[in-house]
Coordinates of C-alpha atoms in Angstrom, one line a residue:
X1 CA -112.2 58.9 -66.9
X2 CA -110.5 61.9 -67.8
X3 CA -111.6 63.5 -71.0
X4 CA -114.2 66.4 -71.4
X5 CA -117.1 64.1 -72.6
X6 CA -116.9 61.2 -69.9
X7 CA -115.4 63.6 -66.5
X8 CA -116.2 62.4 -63.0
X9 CA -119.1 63.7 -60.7
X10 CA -118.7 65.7 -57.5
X11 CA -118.0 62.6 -55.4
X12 CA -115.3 61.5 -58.1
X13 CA -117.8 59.0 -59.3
X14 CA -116.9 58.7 -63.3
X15 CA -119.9 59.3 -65.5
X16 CA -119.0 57.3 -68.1
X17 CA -119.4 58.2 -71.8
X18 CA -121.5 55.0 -72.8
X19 CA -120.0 55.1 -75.7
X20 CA -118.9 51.0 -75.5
X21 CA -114.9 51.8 -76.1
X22 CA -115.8 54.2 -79.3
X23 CA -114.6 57.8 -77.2
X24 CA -114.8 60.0 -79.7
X25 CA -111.9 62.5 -78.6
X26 CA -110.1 59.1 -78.6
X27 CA -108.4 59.4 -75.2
X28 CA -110.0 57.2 -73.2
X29 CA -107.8 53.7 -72.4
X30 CA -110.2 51.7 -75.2
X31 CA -109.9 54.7 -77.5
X32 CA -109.8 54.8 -81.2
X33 CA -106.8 57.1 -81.4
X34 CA -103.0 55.4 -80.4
X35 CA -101.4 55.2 -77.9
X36 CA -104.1 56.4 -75.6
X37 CA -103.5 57.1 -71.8
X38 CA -105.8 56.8 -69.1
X39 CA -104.9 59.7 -66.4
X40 CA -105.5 57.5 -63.2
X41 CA -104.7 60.1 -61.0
X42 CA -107.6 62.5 -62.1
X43 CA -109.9 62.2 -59.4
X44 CA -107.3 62.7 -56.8
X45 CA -107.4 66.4 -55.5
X46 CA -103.5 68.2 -54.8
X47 CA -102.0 68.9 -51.2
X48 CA -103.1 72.6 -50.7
X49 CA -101.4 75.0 -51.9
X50 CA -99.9 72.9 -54.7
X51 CA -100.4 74.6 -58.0
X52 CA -101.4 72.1 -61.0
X53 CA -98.5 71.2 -63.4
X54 CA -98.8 73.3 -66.1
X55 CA -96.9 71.6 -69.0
X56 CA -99.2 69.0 -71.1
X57 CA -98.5 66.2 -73.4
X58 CA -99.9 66.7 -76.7
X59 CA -100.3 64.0 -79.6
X60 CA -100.0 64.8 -83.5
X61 CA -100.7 62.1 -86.1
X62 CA -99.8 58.8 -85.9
X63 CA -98.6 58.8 -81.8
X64 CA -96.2 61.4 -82.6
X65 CA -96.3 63.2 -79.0
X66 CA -94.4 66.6 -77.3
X67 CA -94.4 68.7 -74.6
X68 CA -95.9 72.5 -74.3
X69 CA -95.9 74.8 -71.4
X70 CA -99.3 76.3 -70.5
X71 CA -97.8 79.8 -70.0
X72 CA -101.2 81.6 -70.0
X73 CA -103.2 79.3 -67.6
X74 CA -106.1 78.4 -70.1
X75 CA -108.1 76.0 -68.7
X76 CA -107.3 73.1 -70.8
X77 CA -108.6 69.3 -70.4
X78 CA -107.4 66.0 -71.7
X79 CA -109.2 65.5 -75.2
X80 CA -109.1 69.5 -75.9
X81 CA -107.5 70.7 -79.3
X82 CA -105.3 73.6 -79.1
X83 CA -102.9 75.5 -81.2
X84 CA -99.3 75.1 -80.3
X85 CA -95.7 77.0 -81.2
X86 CA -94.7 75.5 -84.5
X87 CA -91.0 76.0 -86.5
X88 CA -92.7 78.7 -88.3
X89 CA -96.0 79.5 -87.5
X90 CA -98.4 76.9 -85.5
X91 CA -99.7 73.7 -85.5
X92 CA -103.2 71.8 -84.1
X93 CA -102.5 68.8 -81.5
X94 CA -105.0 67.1 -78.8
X95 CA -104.0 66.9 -75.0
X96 CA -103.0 63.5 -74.6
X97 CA -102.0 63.9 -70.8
X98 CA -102.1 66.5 -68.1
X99 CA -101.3 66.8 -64.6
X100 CA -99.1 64.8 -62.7
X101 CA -98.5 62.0 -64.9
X102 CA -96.4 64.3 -67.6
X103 CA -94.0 64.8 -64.6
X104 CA -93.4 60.9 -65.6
X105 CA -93.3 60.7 -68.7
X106 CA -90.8 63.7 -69.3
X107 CA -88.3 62.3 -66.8
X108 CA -88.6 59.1 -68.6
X109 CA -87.8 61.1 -71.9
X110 CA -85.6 63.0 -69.6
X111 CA -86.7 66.6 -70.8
X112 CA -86.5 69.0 -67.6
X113 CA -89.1 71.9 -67.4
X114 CA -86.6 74.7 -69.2
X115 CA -85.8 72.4 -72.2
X116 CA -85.4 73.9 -75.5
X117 CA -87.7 71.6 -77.0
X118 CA -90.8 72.6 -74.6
X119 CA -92.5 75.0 -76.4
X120 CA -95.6 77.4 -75.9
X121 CA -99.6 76.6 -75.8
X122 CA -101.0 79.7 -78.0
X123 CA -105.3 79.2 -77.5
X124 CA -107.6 76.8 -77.7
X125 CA -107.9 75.4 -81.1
X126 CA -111.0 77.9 -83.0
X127 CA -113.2 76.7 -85.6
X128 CA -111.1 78.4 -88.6
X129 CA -108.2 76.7 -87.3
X130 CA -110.2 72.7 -87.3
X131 CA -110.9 73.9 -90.6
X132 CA -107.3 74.5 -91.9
X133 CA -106.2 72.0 -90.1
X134 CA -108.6 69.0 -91.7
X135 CA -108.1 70.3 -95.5
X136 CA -104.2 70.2 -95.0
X137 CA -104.6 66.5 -93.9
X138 CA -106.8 66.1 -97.0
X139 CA -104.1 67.2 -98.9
X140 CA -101.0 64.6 -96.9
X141 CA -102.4 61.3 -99.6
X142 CA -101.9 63.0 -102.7
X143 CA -98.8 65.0 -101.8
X144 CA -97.0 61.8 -101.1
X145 CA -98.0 60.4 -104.0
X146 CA -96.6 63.4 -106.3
X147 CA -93.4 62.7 -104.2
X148 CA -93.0 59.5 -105.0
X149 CA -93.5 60.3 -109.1
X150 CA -90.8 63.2 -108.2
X151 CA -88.7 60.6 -106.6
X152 CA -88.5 58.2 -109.2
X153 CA -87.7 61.0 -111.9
X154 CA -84.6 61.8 -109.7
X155 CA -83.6 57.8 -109.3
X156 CA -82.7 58.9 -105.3
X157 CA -82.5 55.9 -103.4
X158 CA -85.2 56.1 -100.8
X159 CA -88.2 55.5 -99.5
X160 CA -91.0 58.4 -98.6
X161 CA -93.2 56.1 -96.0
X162 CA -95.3 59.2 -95.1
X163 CA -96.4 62.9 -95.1
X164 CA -97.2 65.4 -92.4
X165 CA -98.9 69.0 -92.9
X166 CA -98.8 71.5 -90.0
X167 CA -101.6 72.7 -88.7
X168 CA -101.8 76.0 -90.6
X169 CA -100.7 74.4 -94.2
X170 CA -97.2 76.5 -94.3
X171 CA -94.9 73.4 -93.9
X172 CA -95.1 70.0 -94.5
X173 CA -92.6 66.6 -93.1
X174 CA -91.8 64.4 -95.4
X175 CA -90.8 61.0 -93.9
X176 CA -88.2 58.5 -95.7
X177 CA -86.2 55.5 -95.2
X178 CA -83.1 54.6 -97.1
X179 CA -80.1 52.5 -96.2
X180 CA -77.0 54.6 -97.3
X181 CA -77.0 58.3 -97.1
X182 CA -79.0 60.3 -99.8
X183 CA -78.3 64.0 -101.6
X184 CA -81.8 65.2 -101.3
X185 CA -81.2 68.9 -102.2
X186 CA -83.0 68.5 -105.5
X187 CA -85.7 66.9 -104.2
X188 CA -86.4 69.8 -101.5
X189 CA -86.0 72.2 -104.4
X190 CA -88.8 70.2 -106.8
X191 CA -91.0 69.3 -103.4
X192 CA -91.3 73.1 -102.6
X193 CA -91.5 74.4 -106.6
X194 CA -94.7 71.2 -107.3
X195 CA -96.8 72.5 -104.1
X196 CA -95.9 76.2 -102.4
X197 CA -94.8 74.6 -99.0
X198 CA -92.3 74.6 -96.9
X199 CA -90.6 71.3 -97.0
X200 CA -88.8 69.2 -94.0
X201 CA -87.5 65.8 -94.7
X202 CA -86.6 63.2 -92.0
X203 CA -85.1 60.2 -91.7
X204 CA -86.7 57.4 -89.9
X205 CA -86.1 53.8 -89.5
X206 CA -87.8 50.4 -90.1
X207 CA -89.2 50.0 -86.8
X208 CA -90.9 53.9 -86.9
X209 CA -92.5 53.7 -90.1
X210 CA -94.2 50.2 -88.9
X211 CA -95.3 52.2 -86.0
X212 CA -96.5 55.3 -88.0
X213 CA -98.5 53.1 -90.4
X214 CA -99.4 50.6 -88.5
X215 CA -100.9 46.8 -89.5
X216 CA -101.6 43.5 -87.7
X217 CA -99.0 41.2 -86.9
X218 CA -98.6 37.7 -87.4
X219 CA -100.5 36.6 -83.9
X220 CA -103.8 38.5 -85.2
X221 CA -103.6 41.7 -83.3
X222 CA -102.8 45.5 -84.3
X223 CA -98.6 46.0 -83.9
X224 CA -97.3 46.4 -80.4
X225 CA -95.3 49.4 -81.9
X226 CA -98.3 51.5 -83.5
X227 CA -100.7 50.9 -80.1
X228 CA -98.9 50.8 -77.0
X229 CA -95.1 50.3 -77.1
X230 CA -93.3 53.3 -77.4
X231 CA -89.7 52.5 -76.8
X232 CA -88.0 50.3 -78.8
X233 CA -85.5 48.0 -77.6
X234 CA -82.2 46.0 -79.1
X235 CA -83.6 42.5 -80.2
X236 CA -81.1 39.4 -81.1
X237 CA -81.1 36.5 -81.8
X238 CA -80.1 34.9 -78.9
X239 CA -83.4 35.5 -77.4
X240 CA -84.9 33.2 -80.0
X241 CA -81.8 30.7 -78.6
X242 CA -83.1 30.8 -75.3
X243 CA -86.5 30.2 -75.9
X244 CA -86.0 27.4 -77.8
X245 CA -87.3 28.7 -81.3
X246 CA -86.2 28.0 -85.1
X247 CA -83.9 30.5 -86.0
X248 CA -85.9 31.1 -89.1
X249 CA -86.1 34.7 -90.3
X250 CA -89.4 35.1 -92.1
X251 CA -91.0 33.2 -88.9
X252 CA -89.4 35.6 -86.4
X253 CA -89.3 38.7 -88.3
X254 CA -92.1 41.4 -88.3
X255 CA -93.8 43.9 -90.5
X256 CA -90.8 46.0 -90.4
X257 CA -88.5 43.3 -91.6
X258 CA -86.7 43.3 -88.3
X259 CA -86.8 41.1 -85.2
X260 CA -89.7 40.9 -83.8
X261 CA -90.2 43.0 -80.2
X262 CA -92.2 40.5 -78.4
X263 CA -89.0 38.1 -78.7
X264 CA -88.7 40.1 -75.4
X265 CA -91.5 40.2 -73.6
X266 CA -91.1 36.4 -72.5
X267 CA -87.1 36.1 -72.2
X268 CA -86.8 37.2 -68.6
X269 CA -89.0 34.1 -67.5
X270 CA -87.2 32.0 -69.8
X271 CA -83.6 32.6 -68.6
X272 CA -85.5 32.1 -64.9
X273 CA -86.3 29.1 -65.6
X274 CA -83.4 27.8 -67.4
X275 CA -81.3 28.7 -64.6
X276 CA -81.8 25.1 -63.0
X277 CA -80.9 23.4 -66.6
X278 CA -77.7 22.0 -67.3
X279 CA -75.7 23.0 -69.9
X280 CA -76.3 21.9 -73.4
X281 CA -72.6 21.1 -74.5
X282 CA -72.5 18.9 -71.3
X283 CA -71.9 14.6 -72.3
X284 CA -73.7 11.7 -70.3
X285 CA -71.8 9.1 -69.6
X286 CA -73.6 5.7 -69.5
X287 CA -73.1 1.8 -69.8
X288 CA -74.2 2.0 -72.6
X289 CA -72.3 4.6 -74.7
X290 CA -72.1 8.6 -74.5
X291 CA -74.9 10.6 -74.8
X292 CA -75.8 14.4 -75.9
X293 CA -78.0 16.7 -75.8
X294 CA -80.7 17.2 -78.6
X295 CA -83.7 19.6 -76.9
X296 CA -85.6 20.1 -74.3
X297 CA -89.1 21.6 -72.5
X298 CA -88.3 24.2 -70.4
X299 CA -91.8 24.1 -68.7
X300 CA -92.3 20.6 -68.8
X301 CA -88.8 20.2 -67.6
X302 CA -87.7 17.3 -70.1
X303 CA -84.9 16.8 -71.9
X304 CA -83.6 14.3 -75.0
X305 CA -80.6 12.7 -75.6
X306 CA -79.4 10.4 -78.2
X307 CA -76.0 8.3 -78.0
X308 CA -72.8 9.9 -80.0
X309 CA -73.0 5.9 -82.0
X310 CA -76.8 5.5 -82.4
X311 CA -78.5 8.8 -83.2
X312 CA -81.5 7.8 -84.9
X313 CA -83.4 7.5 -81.4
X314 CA -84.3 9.8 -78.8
X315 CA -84.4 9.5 -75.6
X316 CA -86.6 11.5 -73.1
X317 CA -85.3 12.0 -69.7
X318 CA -87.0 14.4 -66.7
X319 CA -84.5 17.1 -65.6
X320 CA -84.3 15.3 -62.1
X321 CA -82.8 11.8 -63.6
X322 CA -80.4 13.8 -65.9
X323 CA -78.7 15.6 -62.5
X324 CA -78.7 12.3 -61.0
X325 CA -77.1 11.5 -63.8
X326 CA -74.2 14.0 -64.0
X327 CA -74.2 13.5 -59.9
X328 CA -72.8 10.2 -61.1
X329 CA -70.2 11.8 -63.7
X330 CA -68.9 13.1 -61.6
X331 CA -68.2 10.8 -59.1
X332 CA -66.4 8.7 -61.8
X333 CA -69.0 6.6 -62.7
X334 CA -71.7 5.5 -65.0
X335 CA -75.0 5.9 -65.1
X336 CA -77.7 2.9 -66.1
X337 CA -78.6 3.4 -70.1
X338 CA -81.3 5.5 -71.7
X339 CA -83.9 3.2 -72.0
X340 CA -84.0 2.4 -68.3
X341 CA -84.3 5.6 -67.9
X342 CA -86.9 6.5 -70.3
X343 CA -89.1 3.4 -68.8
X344 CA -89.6 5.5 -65.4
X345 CA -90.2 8.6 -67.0
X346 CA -94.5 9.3 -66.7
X347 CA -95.9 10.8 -69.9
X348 CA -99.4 12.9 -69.3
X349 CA -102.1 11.9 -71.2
X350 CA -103.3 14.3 -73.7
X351 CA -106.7 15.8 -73.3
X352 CA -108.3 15.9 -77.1
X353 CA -111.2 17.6 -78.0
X354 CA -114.4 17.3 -76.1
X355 CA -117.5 18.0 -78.4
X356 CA -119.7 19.4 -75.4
X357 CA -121.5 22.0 -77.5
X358 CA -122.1 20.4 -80.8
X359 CA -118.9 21.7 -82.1
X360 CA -117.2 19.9 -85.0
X361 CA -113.9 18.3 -84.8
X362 CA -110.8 20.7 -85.0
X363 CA -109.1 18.4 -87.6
X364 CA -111.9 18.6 -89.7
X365 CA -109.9 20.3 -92.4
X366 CA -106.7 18.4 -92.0
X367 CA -107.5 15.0 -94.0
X368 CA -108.3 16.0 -97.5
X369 CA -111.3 15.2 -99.5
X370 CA -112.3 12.4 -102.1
X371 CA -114.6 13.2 -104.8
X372 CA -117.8 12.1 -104.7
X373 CA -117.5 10.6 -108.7
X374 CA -114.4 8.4 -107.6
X375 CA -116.5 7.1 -105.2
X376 CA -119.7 6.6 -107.1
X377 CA -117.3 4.7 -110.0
X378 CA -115.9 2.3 -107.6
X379 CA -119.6 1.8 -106.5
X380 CA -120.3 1.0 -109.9
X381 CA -117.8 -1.2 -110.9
X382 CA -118.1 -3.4 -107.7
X383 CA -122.3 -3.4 -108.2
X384 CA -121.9 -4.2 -112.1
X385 CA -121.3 -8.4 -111.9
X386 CA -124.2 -8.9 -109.9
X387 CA -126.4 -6.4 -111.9
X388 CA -124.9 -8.7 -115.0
X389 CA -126.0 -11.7 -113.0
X390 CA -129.8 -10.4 -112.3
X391 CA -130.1 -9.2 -115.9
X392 CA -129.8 -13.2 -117.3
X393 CA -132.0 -14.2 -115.0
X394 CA -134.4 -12.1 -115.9
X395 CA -134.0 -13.2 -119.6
X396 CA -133.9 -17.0 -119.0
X397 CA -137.1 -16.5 -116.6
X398 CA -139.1 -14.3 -119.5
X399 CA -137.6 -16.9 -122.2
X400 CA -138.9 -20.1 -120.5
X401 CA -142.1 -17.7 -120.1
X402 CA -142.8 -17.3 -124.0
X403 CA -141.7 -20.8 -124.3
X404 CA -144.8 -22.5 -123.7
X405 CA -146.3 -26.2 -125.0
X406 CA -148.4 -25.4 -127.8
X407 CA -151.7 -26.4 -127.9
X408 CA -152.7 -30.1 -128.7
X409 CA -155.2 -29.3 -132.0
X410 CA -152.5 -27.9 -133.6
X411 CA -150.6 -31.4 -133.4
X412 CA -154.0 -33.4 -134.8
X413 CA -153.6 -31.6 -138.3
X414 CA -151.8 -33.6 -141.0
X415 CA -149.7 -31.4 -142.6
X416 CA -148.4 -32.1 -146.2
X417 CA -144.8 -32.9 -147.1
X418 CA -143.7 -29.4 -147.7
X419 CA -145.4 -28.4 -144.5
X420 CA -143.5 -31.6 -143.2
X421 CA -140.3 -30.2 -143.8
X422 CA -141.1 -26.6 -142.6
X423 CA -142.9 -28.2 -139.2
X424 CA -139.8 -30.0 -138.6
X425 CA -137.2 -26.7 -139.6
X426 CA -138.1 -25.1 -136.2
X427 CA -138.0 -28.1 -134.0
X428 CA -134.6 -28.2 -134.9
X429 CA -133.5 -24.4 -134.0
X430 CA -135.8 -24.6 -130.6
X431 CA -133.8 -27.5 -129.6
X432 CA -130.8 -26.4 -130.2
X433 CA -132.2 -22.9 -128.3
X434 CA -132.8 -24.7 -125.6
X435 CA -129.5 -26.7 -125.4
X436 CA -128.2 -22.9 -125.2
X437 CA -130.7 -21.7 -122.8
X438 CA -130.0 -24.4 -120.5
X439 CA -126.2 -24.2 -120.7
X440 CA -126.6 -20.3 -119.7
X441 CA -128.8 -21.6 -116.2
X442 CA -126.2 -24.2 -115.3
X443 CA -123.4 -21.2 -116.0
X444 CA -125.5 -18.8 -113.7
X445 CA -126.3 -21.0 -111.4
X446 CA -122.6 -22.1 -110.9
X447 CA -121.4 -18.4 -110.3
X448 CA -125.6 -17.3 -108.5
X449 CA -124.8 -17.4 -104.9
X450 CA -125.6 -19.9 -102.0
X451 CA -129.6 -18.5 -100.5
X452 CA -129.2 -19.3 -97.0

């Protein structure tokens, strides 16, 4: 380790700051700050009589990084805040490199030692200064939101992404983005008059204002430009070509609205590995018919073909038959057809998912849900005839029930005539009750099922 808090013993043992990846001068490798580096070649001591480099890599907000020349020999660390040479007056930065590893990074910027742009180291950073400094950064949200209420006054076309004070409050860098070129004289005139500054504007493009404000990209992480990539390279779309990818914009575009830059990181092993492909445009010739090409798996080395005549199937060949097959082609002859071919060709079994830790399935979410009331309704209307069923009988049991022989001294009393009559009134209506009743048990017993 390299910064003040988390140094090395005197056996170059590192101490280690314990703070679990939270460094709080933010220049350790696992840092909170961006683009962090980790100086790897602290603990090595210089050939004698080798002075230490003495121009250091300082960072400003959002990554933004330049040289200074230590012309006064302060002792100065990686993590220490300093004042530097500003365009006027001075401005606060943290030592983001030292040593021998800014010989490296300035001939990969290729800046010699006596460039213009190298400027001086004034002190160490003092407490009035960290003061200054933090309420000018307090000030950056709400000056670039005045700009933008200035900027829409004026109808300018362009963007103001972000704002940067200087360390001592005197000047502030106002950073746009527009597409044509822009007459911003106005502006500069209204941006000095609403806040006392002095004002710079510059002009950046798509990709630098996704790295100055940052985001998460589309595979979950923080952006490549705003941690750790710090050049930025041509991207087309032949790279998407190559690796085999949909040419669809919103899929391979980023945050920025341009191509994305890990389209890159990949294509080298790509274009390795199609070197022992044939070409695409390239026709099979078989008994059958003439076939082209439709896709193919790099890594897995298979292709597809479909005949010219019948292209509603695909065919799935290993790279090895389909050079045997142009082997043939060339030779003046024709190869067997497709489906021969396809027969031989071993597919691997795919390995699903194991529930080994009490895990639920993956697909879980893909089928979707019924609701519970359709259900229960389709419950109830296939339960309903049998309910129906039990229900009569229920009533024919509890009706034969009630309907019990009366008693035989009732029958010994001679009733008169007009009890006659009204004795034999009911008789009739039971009988014909239980004509009824017994036409509903030879119904339910016709539609009662078999008991085994």
């Amino acid at each position: 380790m390299a910064c003040g808090s988390c140094g090395t013993t005197e056996n170059g043992v590192p101490r280690g700051c314990k703070s679990n990846g939270n460094c709080g001068t933010g220049t350790c490798g696992s840092g909170s700050e961006k683009l962090a580096v980790f100086d790897w070649l602290s603990n090595m001591t210089l050939p004698s009589g080798q002075e230490r480099f003495n121009i250091f890599e300082v960072r400003f907000k959002n990554g933004r990084k330049h040289f200074y020349k230590n012309v006064d020999n302060l002792p100065l660390i990686m993590g220490d805040i300093i004042a530097v040479e500003g365009a006027p007056g001075h401005d606060i930065g943290t030592i983001s490199l030292a040593g021998e590893l800014v010989k490296v990074q300035m001939k990969k910027r290729k800046i010699t030692e006596d460039h213009e742009d190298v400027k001086k180291i004034y002190r160490k950073a003092t407490q009035k200064d960290i003061d200054i400094w933090q309420e000018a950064r307090g000030r950056e949200e709400e000056t670039q939101r005045r700009g933008r209420e200035i900027l829409g006054k004026l109808g300018l076309k362009m963007k103001l992404s972000d704002v940067e004070f200087q360390g001592d409050g005197n000047k502030a860098t106002f950073y746009y983005t527009a597409d044509a070129r822009v007459d911003f004289r106005q502006l500069i005139r209204d941006l000095a008059s609403a806040f006392s500054i002095r004002v710079e504007m510059k002009q950046v493009g798509a990709r630098q204002e996704a790295a100055r404000l940052g985001g998460v990209g589309s595979c979950g992480r923080e952006l490549c430009c705003s941690t750790w990539l710090t050049d930025f390279r041509k991207v087309t779309t032949s790279a998407a070509r190559y690796q085999q990818l949909s040419l669809n914009p919103l899929k391979l575009a980023g945050q920025c609205g341009k191509l994305k830059c890990c389209l890159n990181f990949e294509l080298d092993t790509y274009l390795d590995a199609l070197k022992s492909f044939p070409k695409q445009d390239l026709v099979l010739r078989t008994e059958k018919g003439d076939a082209v090409f439709v896709k193919m798996d790099i890594f897995k080395k298979h292709l597809w073909y479909t005949y010219k005549e019948e292209r509603f199937k695909w065919f799935r060949l290993t790279l090895d038959q389909v050079q045997e097959i142009i082997d043939l082609n060339k030779n003046n002859e024709k190869s067997m057809s497709l489906e021969e071919y396809e027969s031989d060709v071993e597919i691997p079994i795919k390995v699903d998912f194991e529930d080994a830790v009490g895990q639920d399935s993956l697909t879980r979410f893909d089928a979707p849900k019924t609701s519970k009331r359709r259900r229960n309704n389709r419950n109830k209307r296939r339960k309903k005839p049998v309910a129906v069923a039990n229900q009569n009988q229920e009533n024919t049991q509890k009706v034969q029930q009630k309907r019990k022989p009366k008693p035989k001294q009732n029958s010994r009393r001679k009733p008169t005539n007009g009890n006659q009559q009204n004795s034999n009134a009911p008789k009739k209506t039971n009988s014909k009750r239980n004509n009824s009743n017994t036409k509903r048990n030879v119904s339910n017993t016709k539609n009662r099922p078999s008991q085994k």
